[in-house]
XYZ file of N, CA and C in Angstrom:
492
model
N 27.870 -96.629 171.324
C 28.104 -96.936 169.989
C 29.207 -96.078 169.423
N 30.123 -96.651 168.748
C 31.218 -95.801 168.042
C 30.866 -95.767 166.637
N 31.546 -94.805 165.943
C 31.142 -94.538 164.567
C 31.393 -95.681 163.638
N 32.346 -96.588 164.037
C 32.665 -97.775 163.167
C 31.480 -98.792 163.119
N 30.555 -98.608 164.055
C 29.419 -99.581 164.078
C 28.275 -99.197 163.194
N 28.361 -98.072 162.482
C 27.197 -97.645 161.665
C 27.024 -98.568 160.515
N 25.828 -98.764 160.246
C 25.402 -99.625 159.072
C 25.416 -98.871 157.823
N 25.166 -97.544 157.806
C 25.271 -96.794 156.627
C 26.329 -95.646 156.765
N 26.831 -95.265 155.726
C 27.714 -94.100 155.798
C 27.346 -93.149 154.699
N 27.909 -91.924 154.747
C 27.609 -90.883 153.859
C 28.790 -90.550 152.995
N 28.860 -91.001 151.788
C 30.041 -90.796 150.947
C 30.101 -89.330 150.446
N 31.288 -88.851 150.129
C 31.385 -87.471 149.787
C 31.020 -87.239 148.275
N 31.057 -88.335 147.483
C 30.592 -88.248 146.115
C 29.199 -88.625 145.909
N 28.568 -87.982 144.912
C 27.134 -88.264 144.661
C 27.019 -89.025 143.307
N 26.225 -90.034 143.277
C 26.086 -90.827 141.995
C 24.672 -90.518 141.390
N 24.570 -90.558 140.144
C 23.251 -90.497 139.524
C 23.153 -91.742 138.620
N 21.937 -92.087 138.253
C 21.724 -93.223 137.480
C 21.291 -92.795 136.072
N 22.181 -92.988 135.024
C 21.869 -92.739 133.690
C 20.986 -91.540 133.391
N 21.530 -90.398 133.891
C 20.919 -89.116 133.589
C 19.768 -88.757 134.502
N 19.425 -89.722 135.486
C 18.310 -89.374 136.394
C 18.851 -88.755 137.638
N 18.724 -87.436 137.780
C 19.281 -86.751 138.924
C 18.205 -86.839 139.974
N 18.607 -87.250 141.215
C 17.641 -87.402 142.254
C 17.774 -86.229 143.229
N 16.670 -85.372 143.154
C 16.614 -84.278 144.165
C 17.673 -83.200 143.872
N 18.000 -82.480 144.914
C 19.013 -81.431 144.777
C 20.345 -82.117 144.756
N 21.333 -81.336 144.276
C 22.622 -81.880 144.317
C 23.210 -81.720 145.740
N 23.556 -82.781 146.331
C 23.983 -82.841 147.662
C 25.263 -83.676 147.778
N 26.143 -83.313 148.761
C 27.272 -84.127 148.967
C 26.997 -85.368 149.845
N 25.784 -85.470 150.249
C 25.422 -86.621 151.083
C 24.449 -87.471 150.421
N 24.827 -88.801 150.391
C 23.879 -89.798 149.890
C 24.124 -91.053 150.774
N 23.269 -92.042 150.662
C 23.369 -93.177 151.604
C 23.939 -94.356 150.710
N 24.827 -95.057 151.339
C 25.122 -96.473 150.787
C 25.244 -97.390 151.969
N 25.090 -98.613 151.777
C 25.200 -99.540 152.883
C 26.523 -100.130 153.040
N 26.886 -100.370 154.310
C 28.132 -100.955 154.580
C 28.122 -102.431 154.204
N 29.264 -103.020 154.030
C 29.307 -104.377 153.587
C 28.765 -105.398 154.566
N 28.821 -105.079 155.834
C 28.481 -105.987 156.843
C 27.487 -105.329 157.790
N 26.436 -106.107 158.236
C 25.602 -105.623 159.329
C 25.352 -106.693 160.308
N 24.968 -106.371 161.491
C 24.769 -107.338 162.584
C 23.284 -107.539 162.851
N 22.932 -108.728 162.905
C 21.564 -109.101 163.139
C 21.499 -109.695 164.570
N 20.625 -109.242 165.422
C 20.426 -109.670 166.795
C 19.116 -110.451 166.866
N 19.213 -111.737 167.211
C 18.002 -112.545 167.418
C 17.396 -112.352 168.798
N 16.111 -112.072 168.852
C 15.552 -111.838 170.189
C 14.404 -112.922 170.362
N 14.117 -113.094 171.594
C 13.024 -114.004 171.926
C 11.654 -113.430 171.621
N 10.733 -114.234 171.052
C 9.362 -113.698 170.795
C 8.746 -113.197 172.056
N 7.937 -112.224 171.963
C 7.166 -111.653 173.072
C 5.863 -112.492 173.294
N 5.590 -112.409 174.584
C 4.378 -113.282 175.013
C 3.134 -112.457 174.591
N 1.955 -113.108 174.505
C 0.750 -112.387 174.078
C 0.418 -111.218 175.113
N 0.780 -111.387 176.347
C 0.551 -110.273 177.301
C 1.432 -109.106 177.029
N 2.728 -109.406 176.686
C 3.654 -108.271 176.333
C 3.221 -107.579 175.117
N 2.822 -108.307 174.098
C 2.265 -107.771 172.787
C 1.058 -106.839 173.119
N 0.163 -107.325 173.889
C -1.044 -106.614 174.224
C -0.704 -105.296 174.953
N 0.313 -105.287 175.739
C 0.671 -104.052 176.477
C 1.468 -103.108 175.526
N 2.055 -103.648 174.453
C 2.900 -102.837 173.607
C 2.067 -102.192 172.515
N 1.154 -102.914 171.834
C 0.403 -102.413 170.742
C -0.913 -101.847 171.160
N -1.402 -100.944 170.323
C -2.769 -100.368 170.554
C -3.773 -101.395 170.381
N -4.848 -101.321 171.151
C -5.964 -102.219 170.987
C -6.773 -101.835 169.875
N -7.743 -102.720 169.380
C -8.688 -102.279 168.277
C -9.494 -101.031 168.680
N -9.844 -101.026 169.961
C -10.662 -99.904 170.457
C -9.787 -98.611 170.309
N -8.577 -98.642 170.755
C -7.724 -97.469 170.637
C -7.483 -97.049 169.190
N -7.265 -98.013 168.316
C -7.028 -97.687 166.914
C -8.289 -97.051 166.354
N -9.490 -97.562 166.646
C -10.761 -96.989 166.205
C -10.918 -95.554 166.777
N -10.532 -95.345 167.952
C -10.627 -93.992 168.591
C -9.675 -92.980 167.762
N -8.391 -93.511 167.504
C -7.438 -92.727 166.624
C -8.070 -92.386 165.385
N -8.561 -93.372 164.727
C -9.149 -93.118 163.358
C -10.335 -92.102 163.433
N -11.236 -92.251 164.424
C -12.297 -91.314 164.531
C -11.780 -89.897 164.823
N -10.807 -89.755 165.627
C -10.212 -88.407 165.930
C -9.544 -87.901 164.659
N -8.819 -88.699 163.866
C -8.200 -88.200 162.680
C -9.284 -87.773 161.708
N -10.401 -88.512 161.547
C -11.473 -88.043 160.686
C -12.060 -86.772 161.164
N -12.283 -86.534 162.476
C -12.732 -85.304 162.938
C -11.771 -84.142 162.643
N -10.490 -84.344 162.920
C -9.437 -83.349 162.601
C -9.392 -83.049 161.073
N -9.466 -84.063 160.348
C -9.433 -83.857 158.854
C -10.660 -83.048 158.386
N -11.826 -83.406 158.890
C -13.010 -82.654 158.521
C -12.886 -81.192 158.906
N -12.389 -80.999 160.167
C -12.262 -79.584 160.664
C -11.310 -78.837 159.754
N -10.201 -79.396 159.385
C -9.136 -78.780 158.532
C -9.720 -78.551 157.161
N -10.393 -79.432 156.625
C -11.009 -79.259 155.246
C -11.947 -78.007 155.246
N -12.816 -77.979 156.267
C -13.687 -76.889 156.377
C -12.925 -75.551 156.504
N -11.918 -75.511 157.367
C -11.078 -74.296 157.564
C -10.419 -73.927 156.296
N -9.786 -74.836 155.607
C -9.114 -74.485 154.414
C -10.018 -74.083 153.272
N -11.198 -74.632 153.265
C -12.258 -74.279 152.192
C -12.852 -72.852 152.516
N -12.872 -72.482 153.776
C -13.642 -71.172 154.081
C -12.825 -70.068 154.462
N -11.455 -70.243 154.707
C -10.608 -69.226 155.136
C -9.489 -68.891 154.188
N -9.264 -67.611 153.983
C -8.125 -67.293 153.039
C -6.873 -67.806 153.648
N -5.957 -68.287 152.734
C -4.750 -68.850 153.170
C -3.942 -67.924 154.163
N -3.968 -66.599 153.833
C -3.133 -65.599 154.645
C -3.688 -65.559 156.061
N -4.964 -65.970 156.251
C -5.555 -65.855 157.585
C -5.373 -67.086 158.446
N -4.896 -68.221 157.890
C -4.687 -69.423 158.571
C -3.325 -69.213 159.387
N -3.422 -69.575 160.700
C -2.311 -69.306 161.586
C -1.171 -70.358 161.346
N -0.043 -70.124 161.890
C 1.107 -70.960 161.733
C 0.727 -72.306 162.341
N 0.148 -72.382 163.570
C -0.212 -73.595 164.212
C -1.037 -74.520 163.376
N -2.021 -73.976 162.735
C -2.877 -74.716 161.785
C -2.150 -75.108 160.530
N -1.181 -74.308 160.062
C -0.386 -74.674 158.813
C 0.482 -75.793 159.257
N 1.101 -75.787 160.438
C 1.909 -76.908 160.787
C 1.181 -78.246 161.021
N -0.216 -78.033 161.379
C -1.045 -79.176 161.536
C -1.466 -79.767 160.167
N -1.310 -79.024 159.075
C -1.694 -79.517 157.745
C -0.467 -80.272 157.063
N 0.678 -80.078 157.635
C 1.921 -80.727 156.999
C 1.674 -82.249 157.041
N 1.777 -82.811 155.871
C 1.632 -84.268 155.758
C 0.238 -84.715 155.439
N -0.673 -83.756 155.599
C -2.091 -84.130 155.375
C -2.620 -83.578 154.034
N -1.766 -82.919 153.212
C -2.206 -82.254 151.998
C -2.872 -83.327 151.049
N -2.353 -84.483 150.923
C -2.946 -85.531 150.005
C -4.340 -85.969 150.433
N -4.642 -85.776 151.722
C -5.923 -86.347 152.156
C -6.982 -85.309 152.379
N -6.568 -84.022 152.189
C -7.505 -82.880 152.352
C -8.520 -82.821 151.185
N -8.109 -83.336 150.073
C -8.996 -83.419 148.876
C -9.170 -84.844 148.517
N -10.466 -85.261 148.316
C -10.652 -86.699 147.849
C -10.108 -86.970 146.496
N -10.193 -86.020 145.624
C -9.598 -86.177 144.245
C -8.052 -86.389 144.364
N -7.430 -85.625 145.146
C -5.910 -85.752 145.289
C -5.656 -87.126 146.000
N -6.347 -87.505 146.951
C -6.202 -88.788 147.664
C -6.274 -89.891 146.659
N -7.368 -89.914 145.829
C -7.541 -90.996 144.868
C -6.394 -91.075 143.870
N -6.008 -89.846 143.319
C -4.960 -89.837 142.290
C -3.604 -90.275 142.986
N -3.368 -89.907 144.198
C -2.129 -90.222 144.894
C -2.111 -91.748 145.156
N -3.164 -92.383 145.632
C -3.234 -93.835 145.731
C -3.038 -94.552 144.407
N -3.670 -94.019 143.349
C -3.560 -94.648 142.091
C -2.162 -94.597 141.586
N -1.465 -93.455 141.797
C -0.101 -93.289 141.310
C 0.783 -94.295 142.060
N 0.570 -94.497 143.301
C 1.392 -95.396 144.087
C 1.166 -96.840 143.537
N -0.008 -97.249 143.160
C -0.312 -98.511 142.638
C 0.317 -98.647 141.249
N 0.232 -97.568 140.468
C 0.861 -97.609 139.080
C 2.438 -97.741 139.273
N 3.022 -97.034 140.191
C 4.399 -96.981 140.396
C 4.828 -98.414 140.697
N 4.204 -99.051 141.692
C 4.592 -100.392 142.043
C 4.424 -101.339 140.948
N 3.377 -101.212 140.134
C 3.133 -102.106 138.995
C 4.197 -101.917 137.942
N 4.607 -100.591 137.686
C 5.698 -100.347 136.746
C 6.935 -101.084 137.102
N 7.310 -100.987 138.412
C 8.545 -101.582 138.812
C 8.440 -103.106 138.778
N 7.290 -103.649 139.197
C 7.154 -105.077 139.106
C 7.202 -105.622 137.645
N 6.589 -104.906 136.713
C 6.652 -105.220 135.331
C 8.125 -105.180 134.833
N 8.883 -104.202 135.219
C 10.277 -104.155 134.787
C 11.040 -105.286 135.413
N 10.806 -105.597 136.676
C 11.489 -106.775 137.259
C 11.132 -108.071 136.525
N 9.838 -108.210 136.218
C 9.438 -109.373 135.406
C 10.045 -109.529 134.207
N 10.202 -108.377 133.440
C 10.815 -108.331 132.154
C 12.231 -108.772 132.182
N 12.911 -108.213 133.206
C 14.341 -108.582 133.460
C 14.485 -110.051 133.723
N 13.593 -110.589 134.616
C 13.589 -112.066 135.005
C 13.370 -112.924 133.771
N 12.453 -112.518 132.933
C 12.188 -113.355 131.747
C 13.342 -113.368 130.733
N 14.096 -112.265 130.649
C 15.270 -112.229 129.796
C 16.518 -112.617 130.474
N 16.426 -112.942 131.766
C 17.551 -113.348 132.565
C 18.753 -112.314 132.512
N 18.293 -111.046 132.380
C 19.305 -109.973 132.413
C 18.923 -108.921 133.365
N 19.570 -109.073 134.593
C 19.228 -108.207 135.687
C 20.136 -106.939 135.564
N 19.329 -105.812 135.418
C 20.050 -104.489 135.181
C 19.456 -103.588 136.226
N 20.233 -103.489 137.371
C 19.669 -102.609 138.459
C 19.738 -101.151 138.100
N 20.665 -100.732 137.300
C 20.702 -99.369 136.806
C 19.478 -99.031 136.025
N 18.987 -99.966 135.167
C 17.745 -99.702 134.354
C 16.522 -99.706 135.312
N 16.547 -100.660 136.262
C 15.469 -100.599 137.243
C 15.442 -99.297 138.029
N 16.581 -98.765 138.400
C 16.620 -97.547 139.116
C 16.193 -96.405 138.179
N 16.538 -96.447 136.927
C 16.036 -95.401 135.965
C 14.604 -95.449 135.782
N 14.015 -96.598 135.649
C 12.574 -96.736 135.559
C 11.854 -96.210 136.746
N 12.366 -96.532 137.914
C 11.804 -95.985 139.223
C 11.812 -94.490 139.314
N 12.970 -93.992 138.869
C 13.199 -92.556 138.933
C 12.232 -91.837 137.934
N 12.014 -92.449 136.751
C 11.176 -91.822 135.779
C 9.725 -91.940 136.254
N 9.348 -93.090 136.863
C 7.955 -93.308 137.298
C 7.619 -92.406 138.491
N 8.537 -92.077 139.318
C 8.279 -91.294 140.518
C 8.458 -89.776 140.290
N 8.799 -89.367 139.019
C 9.165 -87.919 138.753
C 8.031 -87.024 139.154
N 6.798 -87.304 138.742
C 5.667 -86.456 139.058
C 5.515 -86.273 140.584
N 5.581 -87.465 141.353
C 5.375 -87.428 142.786
C 6.517 -86.641 143.429
N 7.728 -86.782 142.966
C 8.908 -85.908 143.457
C 8.699 -84.512 143.157
N 8.259 -84.188 142.004
C 8.031 -82.770 141.699
C 6.866 -82.202 142.575
N 5.781 -82.974 142.776
C 4.690 -82.524 143.608
C 5.201 -82.347 145.048
N 5.989 -83.262 145.526
C 6.477 -83.139 146.950
C 7.400 -81.913 147.112
N 8.171 -81.586 146.031
C 8.980 -80.341 146.081
C 8.140 -79.084 146.167
N 7.043 -79.096 145.271
C 6.208 -77.955 145.325
C 5.445 -77.719 146.585
N 5.060 -78.882 147.154
C 4.354 -78.729 148.571
C 5.318 -78.229 149.537
N 6.623 -78.774 149.528
C 7.578 -78.333 150.522
C 7.924 -76.867 150.314
N 8.070 -76.412 149.104
C 8.279 -75.013 148.838
C 7.218 -74.101 149.335
N 5.934 -74.638 149.023
C 4.839 -73.814 149.477
C 4.718 -73.698 150.939
N 5.020 -74.682 151.736
C 5.144 -74.604 153.211
C 6.284 -73.687 153.622
N 7.411 -73.776 152.929
C 8.574 -73.010 153.262
C 8.263 -71.498 153.102
N 7.581 -71.203 152.010
C 7.231 -69.840 151.677
C 6.248 -69.281 152.663
N 5.310 -70.084 153.175
C 4.292 -69.681 154.096
C 4.894 -69.644 155.516
N 5.682 -70.541 155.918
C 6.059 -70.776 157.337
C 7.436 -70.169 157.615
N 8.184 -69.615 156.646
C 9.556 -69.180 157.069
C 9.579 -68.062 157.955
């Protein structure tokens, strides 16, 4: 593959949407190329699909193992001072912070639902008025996701401070 075949490129200028700055100022952002290539493939046979995907039994085993790991990590975090938790365990926690606490898990799921509903409501409003404003939709999305982005930043900073 040569670089001309890329579907996305990284422009040197950064754009913001009506005062909503996304993340840190960076010289890299993503925009899509004007053309992309779609390759049509033949559907896989049921045998090929069965060999490719996990079976229900395997998925159930993964879920059970995840629940055991999660329970073990919850106990460890609840009973061990943070300074005593080793790097290996800290690395194991990355990405699981929202599911370590039932309250945080419920709030996170509710925020995701609220965010989607906010965007769907804005799209419906624009559809009714027959005035499609993608900048406004982007601004609403940015505003709606601000708490989640701030929380993700705090979590990342916390890991950075502990694991650096």
